[in-house]
XYZ file of C-alpha atoms in Angstrom:
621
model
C 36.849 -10.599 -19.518
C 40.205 -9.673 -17.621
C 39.552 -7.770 -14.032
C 41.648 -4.901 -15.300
C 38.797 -4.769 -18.535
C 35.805 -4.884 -16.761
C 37.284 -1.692 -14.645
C 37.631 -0.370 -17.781
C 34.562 -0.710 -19.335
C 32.292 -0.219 -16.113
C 34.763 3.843 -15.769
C 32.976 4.339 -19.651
C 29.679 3.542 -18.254
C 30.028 5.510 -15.308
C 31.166 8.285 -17.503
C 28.017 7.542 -19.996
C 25.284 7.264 -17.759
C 24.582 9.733 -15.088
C 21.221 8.729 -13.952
C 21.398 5.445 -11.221
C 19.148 3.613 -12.994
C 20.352 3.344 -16.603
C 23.592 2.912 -15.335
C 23.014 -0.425 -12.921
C 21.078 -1.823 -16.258
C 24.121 -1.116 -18.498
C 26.135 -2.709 -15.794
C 23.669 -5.587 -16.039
C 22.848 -5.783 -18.773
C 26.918 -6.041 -20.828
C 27.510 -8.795 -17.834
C 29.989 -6.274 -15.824
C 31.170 -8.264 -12.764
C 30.276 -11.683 -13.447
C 32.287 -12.259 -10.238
C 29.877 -10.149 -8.519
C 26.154 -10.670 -10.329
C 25.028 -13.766 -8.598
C 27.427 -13.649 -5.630
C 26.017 -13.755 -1.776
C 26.124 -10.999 0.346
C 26.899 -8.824 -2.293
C 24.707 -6.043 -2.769
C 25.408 -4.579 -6.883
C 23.723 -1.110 -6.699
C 24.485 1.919 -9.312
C 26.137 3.665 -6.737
C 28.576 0.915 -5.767
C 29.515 -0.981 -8.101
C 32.277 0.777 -9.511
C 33.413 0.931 -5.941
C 32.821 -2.617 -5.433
C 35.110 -3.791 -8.516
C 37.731 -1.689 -8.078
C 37.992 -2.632 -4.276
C 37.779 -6.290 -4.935
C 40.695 -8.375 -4.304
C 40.170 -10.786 -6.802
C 43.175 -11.055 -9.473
C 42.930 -10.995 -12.881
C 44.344 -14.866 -13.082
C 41.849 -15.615 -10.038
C 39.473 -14.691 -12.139
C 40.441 -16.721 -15.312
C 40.656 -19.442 -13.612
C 36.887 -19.178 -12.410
C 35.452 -18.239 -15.093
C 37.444 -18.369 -18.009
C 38.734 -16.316 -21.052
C 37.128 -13.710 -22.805
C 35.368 -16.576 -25.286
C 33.522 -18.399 -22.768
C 32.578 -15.657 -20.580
C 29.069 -15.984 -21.314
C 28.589 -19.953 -21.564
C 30.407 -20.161 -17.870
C 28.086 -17.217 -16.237
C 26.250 -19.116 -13.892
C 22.462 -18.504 -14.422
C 20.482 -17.462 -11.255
C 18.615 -19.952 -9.511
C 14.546 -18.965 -9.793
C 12.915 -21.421 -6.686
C 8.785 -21.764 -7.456
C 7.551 -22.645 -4.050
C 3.729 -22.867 -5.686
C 1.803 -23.894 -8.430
C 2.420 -20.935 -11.158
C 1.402 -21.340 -14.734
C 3.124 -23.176 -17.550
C 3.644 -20.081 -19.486
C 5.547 -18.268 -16.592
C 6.927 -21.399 -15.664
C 8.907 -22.039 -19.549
C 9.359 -18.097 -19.104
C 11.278 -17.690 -16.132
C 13.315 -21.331 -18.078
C 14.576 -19.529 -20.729
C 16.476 -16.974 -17.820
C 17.773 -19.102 -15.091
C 17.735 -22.480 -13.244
C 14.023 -23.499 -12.034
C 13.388 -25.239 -9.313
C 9.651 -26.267 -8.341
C 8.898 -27.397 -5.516
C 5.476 -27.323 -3.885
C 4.449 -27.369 -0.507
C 7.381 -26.859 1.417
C 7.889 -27.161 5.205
C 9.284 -23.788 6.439
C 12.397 -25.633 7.507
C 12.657 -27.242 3.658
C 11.602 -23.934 2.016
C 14.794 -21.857 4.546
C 17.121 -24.787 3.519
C 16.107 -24.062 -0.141
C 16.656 -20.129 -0.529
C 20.010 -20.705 0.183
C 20.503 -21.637 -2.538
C 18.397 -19.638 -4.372
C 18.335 -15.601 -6.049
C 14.545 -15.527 -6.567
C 11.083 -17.289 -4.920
C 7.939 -17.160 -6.092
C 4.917 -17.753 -4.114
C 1.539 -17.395 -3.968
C -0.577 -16.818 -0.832
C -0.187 -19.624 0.840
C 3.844 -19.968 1.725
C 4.822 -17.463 4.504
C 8.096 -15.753 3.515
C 8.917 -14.627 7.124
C 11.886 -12.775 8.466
C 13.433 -16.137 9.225
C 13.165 -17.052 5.374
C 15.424 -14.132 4.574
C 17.792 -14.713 7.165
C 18.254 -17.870 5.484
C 18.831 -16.451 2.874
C 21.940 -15.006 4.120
C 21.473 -12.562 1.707
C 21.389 -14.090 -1.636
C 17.634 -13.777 -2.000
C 17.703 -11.253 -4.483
C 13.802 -11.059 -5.302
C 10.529 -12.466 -4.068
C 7.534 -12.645 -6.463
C 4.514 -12.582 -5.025
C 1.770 -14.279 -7.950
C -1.288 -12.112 -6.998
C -1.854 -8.889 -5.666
C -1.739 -9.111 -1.968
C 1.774 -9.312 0.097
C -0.127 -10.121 3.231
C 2.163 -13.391 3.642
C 5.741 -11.415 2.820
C 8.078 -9.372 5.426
C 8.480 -6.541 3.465
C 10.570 -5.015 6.606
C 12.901 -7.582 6.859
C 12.965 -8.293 2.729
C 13.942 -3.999 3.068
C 16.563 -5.149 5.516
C 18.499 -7.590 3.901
C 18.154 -5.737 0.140
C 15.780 -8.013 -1.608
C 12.835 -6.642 -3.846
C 9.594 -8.057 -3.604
C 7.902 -7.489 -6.579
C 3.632 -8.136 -7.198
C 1.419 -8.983 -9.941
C -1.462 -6.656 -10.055
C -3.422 -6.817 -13.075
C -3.693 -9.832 -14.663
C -6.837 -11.174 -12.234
C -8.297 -7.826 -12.564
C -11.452 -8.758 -14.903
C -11.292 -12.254 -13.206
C -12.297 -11.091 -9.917
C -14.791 -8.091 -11.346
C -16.878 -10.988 -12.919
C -16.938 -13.233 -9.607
C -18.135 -10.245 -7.820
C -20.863 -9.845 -10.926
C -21.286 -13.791 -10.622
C -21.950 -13.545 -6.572
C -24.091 -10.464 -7.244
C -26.508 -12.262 -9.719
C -26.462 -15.602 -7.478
C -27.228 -13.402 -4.353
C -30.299 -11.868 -6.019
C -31.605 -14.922 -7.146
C -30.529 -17.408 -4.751
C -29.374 -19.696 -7.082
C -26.730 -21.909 -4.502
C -30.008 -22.290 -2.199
C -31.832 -23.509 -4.788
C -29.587 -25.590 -6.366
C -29.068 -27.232 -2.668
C -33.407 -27.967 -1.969
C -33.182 -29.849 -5.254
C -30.364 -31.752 -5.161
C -31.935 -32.428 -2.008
C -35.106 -33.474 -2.980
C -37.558 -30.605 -2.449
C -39.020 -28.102 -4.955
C -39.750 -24.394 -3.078
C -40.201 -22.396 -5.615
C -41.950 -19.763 -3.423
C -39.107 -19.405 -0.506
C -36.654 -18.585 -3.344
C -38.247 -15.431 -4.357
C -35.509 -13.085 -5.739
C -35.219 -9.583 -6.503
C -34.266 -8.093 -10.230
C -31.366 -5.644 -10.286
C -32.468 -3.664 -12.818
C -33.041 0.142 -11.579
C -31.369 -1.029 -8.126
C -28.330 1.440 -6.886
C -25.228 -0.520 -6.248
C -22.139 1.062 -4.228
C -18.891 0.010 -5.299
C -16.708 0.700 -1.986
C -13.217 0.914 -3.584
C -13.357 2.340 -7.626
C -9.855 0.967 -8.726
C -9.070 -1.585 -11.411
C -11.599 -4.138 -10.176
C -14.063 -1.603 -8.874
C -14.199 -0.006 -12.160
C -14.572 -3.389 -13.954
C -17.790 -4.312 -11.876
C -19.264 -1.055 -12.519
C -18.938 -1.580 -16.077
C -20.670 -4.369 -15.920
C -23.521 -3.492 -13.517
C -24.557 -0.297 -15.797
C -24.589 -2.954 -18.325
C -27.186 -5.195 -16.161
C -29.233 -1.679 -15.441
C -27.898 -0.737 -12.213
C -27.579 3.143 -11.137
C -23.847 2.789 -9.804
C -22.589 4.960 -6.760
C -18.928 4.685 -5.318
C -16.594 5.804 -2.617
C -12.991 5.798 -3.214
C -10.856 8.776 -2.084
C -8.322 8.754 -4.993
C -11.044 8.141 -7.909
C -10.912 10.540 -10.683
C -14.148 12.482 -11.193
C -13.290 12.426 -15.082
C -12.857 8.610 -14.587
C -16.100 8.036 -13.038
C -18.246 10.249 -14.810
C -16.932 8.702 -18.525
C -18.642 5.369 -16.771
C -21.673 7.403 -15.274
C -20.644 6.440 -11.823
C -21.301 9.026 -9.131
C -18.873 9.773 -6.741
C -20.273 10.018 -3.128
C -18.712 10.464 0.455
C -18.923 6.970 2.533
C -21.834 7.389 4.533
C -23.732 8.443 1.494
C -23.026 5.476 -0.401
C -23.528 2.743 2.283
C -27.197 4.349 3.644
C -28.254 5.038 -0.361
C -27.656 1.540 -1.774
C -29.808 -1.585 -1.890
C -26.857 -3.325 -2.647
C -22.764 -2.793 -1.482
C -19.929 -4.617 -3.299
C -16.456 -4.313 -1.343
C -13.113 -3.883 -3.460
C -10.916 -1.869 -1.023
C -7.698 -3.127 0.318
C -7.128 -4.530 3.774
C -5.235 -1.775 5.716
C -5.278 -0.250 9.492
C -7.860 1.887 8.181
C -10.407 -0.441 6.908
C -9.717 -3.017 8.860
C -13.171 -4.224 10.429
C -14.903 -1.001 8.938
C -17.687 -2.611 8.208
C -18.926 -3.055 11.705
C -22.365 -2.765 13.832
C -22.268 0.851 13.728
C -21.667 0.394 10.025
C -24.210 -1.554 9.388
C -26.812 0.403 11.383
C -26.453 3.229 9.036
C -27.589 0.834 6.134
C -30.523 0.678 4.476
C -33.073 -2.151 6.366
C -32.636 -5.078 3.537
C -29.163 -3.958 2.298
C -27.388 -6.935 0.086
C -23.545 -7.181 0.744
C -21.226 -8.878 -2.164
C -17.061 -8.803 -1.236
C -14.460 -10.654 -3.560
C -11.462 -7.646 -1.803
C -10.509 -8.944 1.716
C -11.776 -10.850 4.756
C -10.913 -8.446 7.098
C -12.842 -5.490 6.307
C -15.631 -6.988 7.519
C -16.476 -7.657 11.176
C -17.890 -11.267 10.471
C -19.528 -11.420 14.477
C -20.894 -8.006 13.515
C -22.450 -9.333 9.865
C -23.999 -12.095 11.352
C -26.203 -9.851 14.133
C -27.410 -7.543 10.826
C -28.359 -10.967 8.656
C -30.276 -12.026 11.496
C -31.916 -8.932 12.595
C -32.493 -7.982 8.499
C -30.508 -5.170 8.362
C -28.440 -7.296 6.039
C -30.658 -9.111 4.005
C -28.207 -11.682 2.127
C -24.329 -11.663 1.381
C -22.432 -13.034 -1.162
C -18.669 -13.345 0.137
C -15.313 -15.000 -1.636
C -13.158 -13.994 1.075
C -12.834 -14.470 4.738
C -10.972 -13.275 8.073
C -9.601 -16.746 8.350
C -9.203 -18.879 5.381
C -9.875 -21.318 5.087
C -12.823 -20.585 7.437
C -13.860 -23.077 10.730
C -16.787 -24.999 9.656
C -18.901 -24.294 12.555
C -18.438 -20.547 11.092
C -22.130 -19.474 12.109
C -21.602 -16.740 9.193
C -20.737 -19.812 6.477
C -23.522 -21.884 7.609
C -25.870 -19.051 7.879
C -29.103 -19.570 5.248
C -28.666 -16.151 3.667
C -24.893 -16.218 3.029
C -23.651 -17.231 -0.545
C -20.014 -18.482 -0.357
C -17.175 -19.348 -2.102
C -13.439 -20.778 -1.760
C -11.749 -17.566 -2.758
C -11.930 -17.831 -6.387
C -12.000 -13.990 -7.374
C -8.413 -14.924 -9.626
C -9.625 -18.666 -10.338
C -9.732 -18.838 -14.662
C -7.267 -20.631 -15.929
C -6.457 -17.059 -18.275
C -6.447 -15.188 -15.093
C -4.300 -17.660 -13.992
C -1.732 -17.936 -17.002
C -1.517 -13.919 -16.823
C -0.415 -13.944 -13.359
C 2.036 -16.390 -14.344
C 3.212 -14.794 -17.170
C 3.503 -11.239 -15.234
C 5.481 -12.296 -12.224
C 7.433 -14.281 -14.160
C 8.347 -11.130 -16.296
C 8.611 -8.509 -13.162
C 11.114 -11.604 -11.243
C 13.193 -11.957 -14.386
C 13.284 -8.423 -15.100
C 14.522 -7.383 -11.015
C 17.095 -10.128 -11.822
C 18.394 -8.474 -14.324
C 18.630 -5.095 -12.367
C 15.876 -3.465 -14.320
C 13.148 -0.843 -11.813
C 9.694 -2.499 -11.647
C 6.530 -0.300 -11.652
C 5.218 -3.520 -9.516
C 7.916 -3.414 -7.109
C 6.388 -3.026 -3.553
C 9.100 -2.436 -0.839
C 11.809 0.384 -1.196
C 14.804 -0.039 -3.018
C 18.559 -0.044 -2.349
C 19.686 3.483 -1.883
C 23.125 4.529 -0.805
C 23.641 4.583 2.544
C 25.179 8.439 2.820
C 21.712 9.423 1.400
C 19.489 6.963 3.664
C 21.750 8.474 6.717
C 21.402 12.142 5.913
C 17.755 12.029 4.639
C 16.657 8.952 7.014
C 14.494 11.926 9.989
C 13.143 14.224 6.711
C 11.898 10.307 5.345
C 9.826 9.878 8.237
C 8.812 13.257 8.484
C 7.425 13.076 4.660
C 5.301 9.971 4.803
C 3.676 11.540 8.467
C 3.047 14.720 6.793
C 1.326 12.944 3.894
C -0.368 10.638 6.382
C -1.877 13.406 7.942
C -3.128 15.376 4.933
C -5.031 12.678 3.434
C -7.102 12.081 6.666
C -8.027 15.653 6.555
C -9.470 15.758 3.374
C -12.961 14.380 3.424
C -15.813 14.427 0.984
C -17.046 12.535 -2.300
C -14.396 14.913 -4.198
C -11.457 12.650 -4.022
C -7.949 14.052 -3.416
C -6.183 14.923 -6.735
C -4.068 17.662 -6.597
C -1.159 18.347 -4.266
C 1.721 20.488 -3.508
C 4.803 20.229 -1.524
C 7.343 22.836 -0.973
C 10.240 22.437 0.472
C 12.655 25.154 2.326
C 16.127 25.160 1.904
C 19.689 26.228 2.046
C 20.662 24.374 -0.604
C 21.329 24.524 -3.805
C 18.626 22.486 -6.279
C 21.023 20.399 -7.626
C 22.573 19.611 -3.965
C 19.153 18.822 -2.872
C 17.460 14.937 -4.592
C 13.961 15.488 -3.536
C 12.168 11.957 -5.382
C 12.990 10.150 -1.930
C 11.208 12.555 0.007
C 8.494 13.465 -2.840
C 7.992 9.405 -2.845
C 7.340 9.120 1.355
C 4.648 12.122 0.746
C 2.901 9.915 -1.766
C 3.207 6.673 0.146
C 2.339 8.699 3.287
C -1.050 9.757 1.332
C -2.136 6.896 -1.237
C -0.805 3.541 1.499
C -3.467 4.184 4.352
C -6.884 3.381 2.624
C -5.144 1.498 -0.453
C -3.529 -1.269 -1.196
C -0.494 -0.155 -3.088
C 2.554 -0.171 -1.430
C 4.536 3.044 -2.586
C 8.709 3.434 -3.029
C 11.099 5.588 -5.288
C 10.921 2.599 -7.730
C 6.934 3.105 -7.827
C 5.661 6.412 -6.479
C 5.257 8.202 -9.438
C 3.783 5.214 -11.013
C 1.264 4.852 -8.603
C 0.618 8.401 -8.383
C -0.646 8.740 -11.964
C -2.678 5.219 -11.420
C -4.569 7.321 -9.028
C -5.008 10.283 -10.559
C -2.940 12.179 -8.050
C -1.118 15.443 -9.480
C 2.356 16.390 -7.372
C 4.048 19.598 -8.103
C 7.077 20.096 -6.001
C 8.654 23.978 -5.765
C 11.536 24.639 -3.166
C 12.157 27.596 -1.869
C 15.821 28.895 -0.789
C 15.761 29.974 2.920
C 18.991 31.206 5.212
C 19.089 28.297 7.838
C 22.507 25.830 7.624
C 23.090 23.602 4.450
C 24.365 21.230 6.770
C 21.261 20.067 6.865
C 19.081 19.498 3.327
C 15.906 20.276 4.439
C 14.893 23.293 6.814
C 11.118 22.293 6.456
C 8.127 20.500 4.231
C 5.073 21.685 3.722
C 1.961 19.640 1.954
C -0.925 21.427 0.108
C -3.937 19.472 -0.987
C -6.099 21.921 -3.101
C -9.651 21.554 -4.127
C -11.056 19.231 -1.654
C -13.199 19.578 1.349
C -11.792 19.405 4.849
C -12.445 17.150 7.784
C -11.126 19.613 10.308
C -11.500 23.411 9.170
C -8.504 24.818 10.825
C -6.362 22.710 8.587
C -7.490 24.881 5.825
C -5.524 28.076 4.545
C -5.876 31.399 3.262
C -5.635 30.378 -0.108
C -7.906 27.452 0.058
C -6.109 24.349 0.517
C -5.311 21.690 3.035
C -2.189 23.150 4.399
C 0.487 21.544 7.082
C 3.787 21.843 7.479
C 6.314 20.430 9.480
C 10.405 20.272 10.747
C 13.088 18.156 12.039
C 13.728 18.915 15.038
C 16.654 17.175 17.541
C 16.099 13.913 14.807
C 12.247 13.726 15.744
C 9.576 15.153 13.073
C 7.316 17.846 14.171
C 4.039 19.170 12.959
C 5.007 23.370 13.141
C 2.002 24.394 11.287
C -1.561 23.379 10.422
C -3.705 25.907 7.869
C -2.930 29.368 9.434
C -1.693 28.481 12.640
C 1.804 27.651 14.353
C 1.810 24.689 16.728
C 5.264 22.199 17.912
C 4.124 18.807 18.174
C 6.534 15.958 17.859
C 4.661 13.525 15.228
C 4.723 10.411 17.414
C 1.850 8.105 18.525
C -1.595 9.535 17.581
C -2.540 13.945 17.411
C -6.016 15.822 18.086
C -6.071 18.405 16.905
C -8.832 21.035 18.371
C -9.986 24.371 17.172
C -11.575 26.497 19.750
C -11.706 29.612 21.011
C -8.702 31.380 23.061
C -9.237 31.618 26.556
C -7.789 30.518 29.953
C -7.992 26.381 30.918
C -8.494 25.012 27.789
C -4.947 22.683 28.057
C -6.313 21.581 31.603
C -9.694 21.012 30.431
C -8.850 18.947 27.627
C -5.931 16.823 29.458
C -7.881 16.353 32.777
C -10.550 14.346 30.162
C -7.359 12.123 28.564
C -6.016 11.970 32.294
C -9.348 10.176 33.522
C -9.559 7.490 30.791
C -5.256 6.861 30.962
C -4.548 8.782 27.916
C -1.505 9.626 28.121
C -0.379 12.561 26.534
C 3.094 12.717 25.066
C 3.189 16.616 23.531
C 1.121 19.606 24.138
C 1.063 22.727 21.706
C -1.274 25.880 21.355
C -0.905 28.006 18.041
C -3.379 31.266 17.483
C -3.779 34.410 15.276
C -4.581 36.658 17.204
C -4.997 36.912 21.070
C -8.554 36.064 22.935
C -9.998 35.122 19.377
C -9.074 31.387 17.975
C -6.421 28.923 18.255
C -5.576 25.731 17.382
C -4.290 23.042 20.235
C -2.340 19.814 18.951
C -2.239 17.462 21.325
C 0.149 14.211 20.941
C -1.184 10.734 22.684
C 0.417 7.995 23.184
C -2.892 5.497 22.798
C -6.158 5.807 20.737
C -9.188 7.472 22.684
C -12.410 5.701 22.823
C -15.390 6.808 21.051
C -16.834 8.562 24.524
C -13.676 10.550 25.334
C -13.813 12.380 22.104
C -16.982 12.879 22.281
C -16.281 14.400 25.703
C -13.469 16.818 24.262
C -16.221 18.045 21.149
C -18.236 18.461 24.187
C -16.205 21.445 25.272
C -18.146 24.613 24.712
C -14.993 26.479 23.798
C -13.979 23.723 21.274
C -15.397 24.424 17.935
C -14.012 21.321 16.114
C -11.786 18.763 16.608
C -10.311 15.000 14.869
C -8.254 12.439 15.804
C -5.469 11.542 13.107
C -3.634 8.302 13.067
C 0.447 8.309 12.491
């Protein structure tokens, strides 16, 4: 195809196609720019690559002589070069075969696997190869995709695969009902105490009275975490006779109820159940959640079963509630370190039922993972928008730069709202308006509607949200958006004058957050290129959204700012932004106070201690 052609052909699809998307897979997909489609450092978007072709200096005899006449166009394409860095399934294997070059090669060095993606457009792992910043910059930028053969992206930079344009795509569901029956397996074990049985035999002895289980029939289990896997246990528990609680923020009701699940707050659900199964994600928030104070609010015999992540639980903490009997046994897959030191007093502990991480471990589970990342790798190859795609994708740059301050602005706003909903209600429904000078069609909102929902679902899950996935994700969780902009007279130099986030029909953690009409209201502006909270329920504050915010609610009257600061001030607190909104004079206000660290336990305690101060919370950014 002649140089002069392919300009041509890619003005008709430009022409054709308005949306980005369709257009960069027609691009793809009639093998516009061979020159282009595999080369390094050469980033093919919709936006640029009619741009790119007509600015290239190749000429059109340059290009015959690379790649040929019109004929053999498609024989000479070079195929991209797929690098397997771990053992994926033969299925996915002769998949990704059929596409491009394969190359497996298994247990790399780091300095063997950097030497390799230079050479290569794709890598597949599985949990065990780090793909570190120095991987991509390896990769001098021809790393197109990394596939990531399981759920978790734990051991991927998604910052630096962001940076240098590659998309890191997951595999979510195939180990789904894999992993539910482990935790059902560890569950049944647990009761029964089948490994510590198994082990007095095969060692000689016969106790038939220290092995004493318990039946689960009529027992409550608490499924911490109701998404695919959650759901899947509970399914199978009702089947064994369980009464089945959970706590998941994002869980439909409708969902839940169709299974005869009840949906409780967190406390509830921890100090009702006899026994807790974990399948929540491993994030900031519920990192180490289970802890002593956790555990104290357990019931005295509690049985503990996780197959999610290590890390949620403190594993010092675990072992001080086995051996006082708070925690009576635990069945756990998964571990803070893996593989886990063997003088581990929690692995060697007599009441502690473990295995090597085999949640995904049947060979089907095994051959759909395969089969799935293979698919997602090839497809990204091919320039097509994965719903399992799980770090943001190329966007051109005059949009990043003008929308880059309203991006972080979005996500904090939606970080915010979701830790002030609280309850067994779950957050479905939410609203975001937007206020501006512009015109709707001069005004792309998905970016910013995409950061709200990341901002919201990322903190106590373990999706990771982008424009290729938001919506996607959304609907997963049962979350409702509606977006409505209003037209205000501020400059349309800039696109956004402010955002505001509704979440209707759920209870609030903080009552001052809550508005007229009902709902979970804050808004918030740009302001000098620094996001700030302007507004929480009915009140006006100016708080720059940096570090961590308290927000207090208390009543209006001299020496509350000095009261409050002189308690941060004696623990080093330091406090970055100050800001008092009210109503109305001498009656109640709201103070938002910015800090630069996290206050211990007694310091907030000291600030609810205030008699003025009616309520208060601490919110992460």
């Amino acid at each position: 195809m002649a140089l002069s052609s392919s300009c041509s052909t890619l003005k008709a699809v430009n022409s054709r196609w308005t949306s980005p998307a369709p257009k960069l897979a027609a691009i793809r997909r009639h093998s516009l720019l061979p020159e282009l489609r595999y080369t390094p450092n050469v980033k093919l978007t919709a936006t640029n690559a009619l741009r790119t072709v007509e600015q290239t200096t190749l000429t059109e005899d340059d290009h015959l002589s690379t790649y040929g006449s019109d004929q053999d166009d498609q024989e000479s394409l070079p195929k991209p070069r797929i690098l397997v860095a771990e053992k994926l399934g033969e299925a996915g294997v002769n998949l990704l075969k059929d596409f491009g070059d394969v190359d497996c090669s298994y247990e790399l060095s780091p300095e063997d696997l950097k030497k390799k993606v230079a050479e290569s457009d794709a890598l597949i792992v599985r949990s065990g190869t780090k793909v570190t910043r120095e991987v991509f910059e390896a990769a001098k930028g021809r790393l197109k995709v990394v596939g990531r053969a399981g759920v978790g992206i734990d051991n991927v930079d998604l910052q630096a695969a962001t940076e240098y344009g590659c998309l890191v795509v997951n595999a979510p569901t195939a180990n789904t009902v894999a992993a539910a029956e482990h935790g059902i397996a560890l569950l049944a074990s647990m009761a029964r105490n089948v490994a510590q049985a198994d082990a007095s035999i095969k060692a000689g002895k016969w106790e038939r009275s220290k092995y004493v289980g318990v039946s689960l029939v009529g027992k409550t289990l608490a499924i911490m975490g109701f998404g695919k896997v959650g759901t899947e246990v509970a399914r199978r528990a009702k089947g064994l006779g369980m009464n089945v609680i959970s706590h998941d923020p994002y869980a439909p009701a409708d969902r839940a109820r169709a299974l005869g699940v009840e949906l409780v707050s967190f406390d509830q659900a921890i100090s009702t159940a006899e026994f807790i199964s974990l399948h929540m994600p491993l994030t900031p928030a519920t990192k180490k959640v289970f802890n002593d104070e956790t555990f104290s609010k357990m019931k005295k015999g509690v049985r503990l079963i996780n197959v999610a992540r290590g890390g949620v639980i403190d594993e010092d903490a675990l072992v001080r509630a086995l051996d006082s009997g708070v925690v009576a046994q635990a069945a756990l897959d998964v571990f803070c370190e893996e593989p886990p030191s063997k003088e581990s007093r929690l692995i060697q502990h007599e009441n502690v039922t473990v295995t090597p991480h085999l949640g995904a471990s049947t060979k089907e589970a095994q051959e759909g993972v395969a089969i799935e990342i293979a698919e997602a790798v090839a497809g990204a190859l091919r320039g097509e928008l994965s719903a399992t795609a799980v770090n943001a994708p190329m966007v051109a740059p005059e949009v990043l730069s003008e929308l880059a301050p309203y991006i972080v602005l979005a996500e904090k706003l939606g970080r915010l709202a979701v830790q002030l909903a609280s309850g067994g209600k779950g957050v479905q429904s939410i609203k975001v308006v937007y206020r501006s000078a512009r015109d709707r069609d001069d005004l792309d909102t998905r970016l910013l509607r995409a950061m709200i929902t990341k901002g919201i679902i990322e903190p106590i899950s373990d999706s990771y949200v982008n424009l290729v996935n938001a919506d996607f994700i959304a609907k997963q969780k049962g979350l409702r958006i509606s977006e409505e902009r209003t037209v205000v007279e501020s400059s349309p130099e800039y696109p956004v004058d402010s955002i505001q986030v509704q979440i209707s029909n759920v209870e609030s953690s903080f009552a001052g957050a809550v508005s007229d009409g009902g709902a979970i209201s804050i808004e918030g502006k740009v302001k000098y290129g620094v996001p700030h909270l302007t507004c929480v329920g009915s009140f006006g504050v100016d708080v720059s959204l940096e570090g961590n915010l308290i927000l207090c609610r208390q009543v209006d009257q001299p020496g509350m700012i000095g009261q409050v600061g002189n308690i941060l001030g004696e623990q080093n607190v330091n406090v970055s932004f100050m800001s008092v909104g009210r109503t109305v004079v001498r009656k109640q206000a709201i103070m938002a106070i910015g800090v630069d660290e996290e206050p211990d336990k007694k310091t907030l305690e000291r600030i609810g201690g205030v008699s003025a101060i009616e309520e208060f919370v601490f919110l992460k950014l």
